[in-house]
Amino acid sequence: MSFRITSLSENQPIDWKAHHVPASALDHHGAADIHHGVELKLGILGDMVRIREARASDVNGIRAVHRAAFGDEGPIVADLALALIADESAKPILVLVAESEQGVVGSIIFSSVHMPGSEYGPSYILAPLAVAPEIQRMGVGSQLIESGLTVLRERGAELVFVLGDPRYYGRFGFNTGHKVCAPYDLPYPEAWMCLSLGEVVPERVNGQLVCAESLNRPEHW
């Protein structure tokens, strides 16, 4: 499997109202922004998958890939993904998609969070991440994560949080050494992790995390 970095500048005018998503929701840097993507060759499928920032025309694909990836919980997670995209309290937000000839086959969302009273720089939470079942375990999820973290670093983000499998997310540097409290009590505290993208030492990070309104519900934690 090979990877190639590309620069993409193919955004076209979009009828945002047709998708019921605000025009600023998926592209807060403007329609003329140049998106940086990653292309990877999936040898088994013989297909090219490109990772890029999402556009309004991807909304249906984002919904579909979350429904497919999460089984019985798919509709709930898909609703969360679209709610975050339209949520003003989630901004600034980064939404990436993995795209093949078949359409959207993966999606990842990084929405804004903060800790009241803290002096930390821009912070985000990774949720949700979805990859179409037929191409799971082929590195697409990893590339979505790595591409997202790269973009966030370029934009000056300092901290990224995630609630997930420590064995998986630990590979990207996420760890449990921080002291930031999640919005709700967690059944598996060891799954609540943080990654520093700057000079902040995770072990010194503390406070109460405040997330977007659409994510601030107990069923999502």
XYZ file of C-alpha atoms in Angstrom:
221
model
C 0.000 0.000 0.000
C 1.519 3.314 -1.051
C 0.670 6.855 0.001
C 0.904 10.111 -1.906
C 0.299 13.642 -0.647
C -1.659 15.847 -3.017
C -3.053 19.362 -3.047
C -6.692 19.659 -4.000
C -8.462 22.806 -5.167
C -11.553 21.516 -6.889
C -14.365 22.976 -4.789
C -17.313 24.172 -6.851
C -20.232 26.388 -5.813
C -22.614 24.316 -3.700
C -26.318 24.538 -3.005
C -26.001 24.224 0.767
C -29.708 24.654 1.413
C -30.434 21.463 -0.495
C -28.539 19.557 2.197
C -29.938 21.491 5.182
C -26.410 22.339 6.325
C -25.184 25.943 6.753
C -22.795 27.090 4.044
C -20.056 27.642 6.621
C -20.429 24.288 8.325
C -18.173 22.128 6.188
C -15.781 24.739 4.834
C -15.086 27.434 7.399
C -12.097 28.674 5.404
C -14.138 29.504 2.292
C -14.889 27.800 -0.996
C -11.581 28.841 -2.546
C -9.519 27.150 0.169
C -6.928 24.629 -1.037
C -7.401 21.275 0.688
C -4.513 18.952 1.407
C -5.269 15.278 0.956
C -3.669 11.871 1.100
C -4.090 9.308 -1.620
C -3.500 5.651 -0.890
C -3.572 2.641 -3.135
C -5.660 -0.214 -1.774
C -4.085 -3.213 -3.442
C -6.901 -5.630 -2.649
C -9.585 -3.400 -4.101
C -7.420 -1.996 -6.864
C -9.028 1.337 -6.049
C -7.634 4.749 -5.182
C -8.838 6.335 -1.951
C -8.268 10.048 -1.461
C -8.591 11.887 1.832
C -9.774 15.490 1.654
C -11.830 18.052 3.522
C -15.554 17.500 3.254
C -17.944 19.545 1.136
C -21.699 19.972 1.415
C -22.175 17.478 -1.402
C -20.669 14.818 0.900
C -23.474 15.005 3.469
C -25.388 11.989 2.179
C -22.178 9.984 1.908
C -21.160 10.911 5.449
C -24.561 9.792 6.698
C -24.379 6.512 4.778
C -20.866 5.530 5.852
C -21.700 6.066 9.543
C -24.866 4.008 9.208
C -22.919 1.180 7.578
C -19.925 1.269 9.922
C -21.764 1.191 13.252
C -24.371 -1.512 12.708
C -27.399 -1.135 14.965
C -26.017 2.116 16.372
C -25.414 3.487 12.882
C -28.451 5.795 12.736
C -27.558 7.350 16.103
C -23.927 7.940 15.143
C -24.911 9.260 11.710
C -27.293 11.742 13.327
C -24.495 12.828 15.679
C -22.086 13.380 12.785
C -24.513 15.587 10.871
C -25.559 17.414 14.041
C -21.924 18.259 14.806
C -21.374 19.569 11.286
C -24.278 21.999 11.687
C -23.561 22.850 15.344
C -22.281 26.398 15.854
C -20.842 25.400 19.236
C -18.654 22.769 17.509
C -16.729 25.368 15.529
C -14.037 25.569 14.462
C -14.563 22.062 13.107
C -12.529 19.828 10.795
C -14.359 17.213 8.720
C -12.395 14.885 6.442
C -13.693 12.193 4.125
C -12.058 9.235 2.417
C -13.322 9.064 -1.141
C -13.098 6.314 -3.763
C -14.754 5.887 -7.142
C -17.764 4.554 -5.230
C -18.093 7.753 -3.212
C -17.469 8.463 0.484
C -15.978 5.387 2.181
C -14.734 7.018 5.373
C -15.222 10.089 7.545
C -13.686 11.701 10.599
C -14.759 14.752 12.608
C -12.706 16.920 14.961
C -14.932 19.407 16.803
C -13.846 22.209 19.086
C -13.702 21.789 22.876
C -12.371 23.900 25.723
C -11.634 23.835 29.441
C -13.033 26.939 31.204
C -10.354 28.904 33.000
C -7.489 27.128 31.252
C -4.792 28.738 29.147
C -4.499 25.921 26.626
C -4.604 26.730 22.939
C -7.207 25.466 20.443
C -8.413 22.005 21.445
C -10.542 19.374 19.712
C -12.209 16.031 20.233
C -12.077 13.237 17.657
C -15.587 11.840 17.206
C -16.929 10.098 15.305
C -14.659 8.096 12.978
C -16.245 5.780 10.397
C -14.899 3.518 7.645
C -17.044 1.458 5.286
C -17.078 -2.201 6.432
C -15.685 -3.520 3.147
C -12.433 -1.560 3.494
C -11.896 -1.699 7.248
C -8.482 -2.917 8.471
C -6.803 -1.560 5.335
C -5.345 1.578 6.879
C -8.033 4.045 5.843
C -8.991 4.866 9.430
C -5.351 5.410 10.361
C -4.855 7.751 7.428
C -7.962 9.722 8.340
C -6.605 10.180 11.857
C -3.077 11.062 10.767
C -4.314 13.456 8.080
C -6.612 15.170 10.562
C -3.865 15.565 13.146
C -1.561 17.003 10.483
C -4.140 19.613 9.477
C -4.837 20.513 13.103
C -1.127 21.006 13.785
C -0.888 23.291 10.768
C -3.815 25.312 12.131
C -2.270 25.733 15.566
C -4.262 23.198 17.579
C -2.706 22.236 20.886
C -4.727 19.333 22.301
C -6.896 16.555 20.885
C -9.092 14.263 22.991
C -10.690 10.947 22.111
C -12.864 8.334 23.812
C -11.919 5.008 22.280
C -9.844 1.829 22.306
C -6.460 2.596 23.959
C -4.767 -0.127 21.911
C -5.829 1.571 18.688
C -5.536 5.254 19.507
C -2.389 4.732 21.553
C -0.567 4.103 18.282
C -1.077 7.760 17.387
C 0.233 9.066 20.709
C -3.037 9.367 22.639
C -2.647 8.487 26.322
C -4.478 8.631 29.642
C -1.875 10.689 31.504
C -4.002 13.854 31.522
C -6.357 15.003 34.286
C -9.184 16.487 32.214
C -12.662 15.387 33.265
C -15.077 14.259 30.558
C -18.558 15.851 30.481
C -20.040 12.673 32.011
C -18.874 9.783 34.160
C -17.282 7.137 31.969
C -17.794 3.367 32.291
C -14.261 2.864 30.940
C -12.033 5.750 32.131
C -9.006 4.155 30.477
C -10.604 4.940 27.105
C -10.515 8.711 27.764
C -7.291 9.935 26.164
C -5.470 13.089 25.164
C -2.777 13.955 22.621
C -0.612 17.061 22.726
C 0.128 18.560 19.309
C 2.368 21.251 20.736
C 4.561 21.765 23.764
C 1.931 21.042 26.405
C 2.822 18.059 28.601
C -0.291 15.818 28.789
C 0.372 14.966 32.438
C -0.080 18.646 33.303
C -3.352 19.035 31.420
C -6.347 19.349 33.732
C -9.801 20.894 33.953
C -13.393 20.156 32.966
C -13.939 19.586 29.257
C -16.793 21.431 27.554
C -17.793 20.053 24.167
C -20.296 20.990 21.462
C -23.951 20.951 22.477
C -24.809 18.110 20.093
C -22.095 15.925 21.654
C -22.926 16.916 25.225
C -25.433 14.114 25.820
C -24.916 11.077 28.073
C -25.698 8.571 25.321
C -22.589 9.709 23.445
C -20.315 8.992 26.408
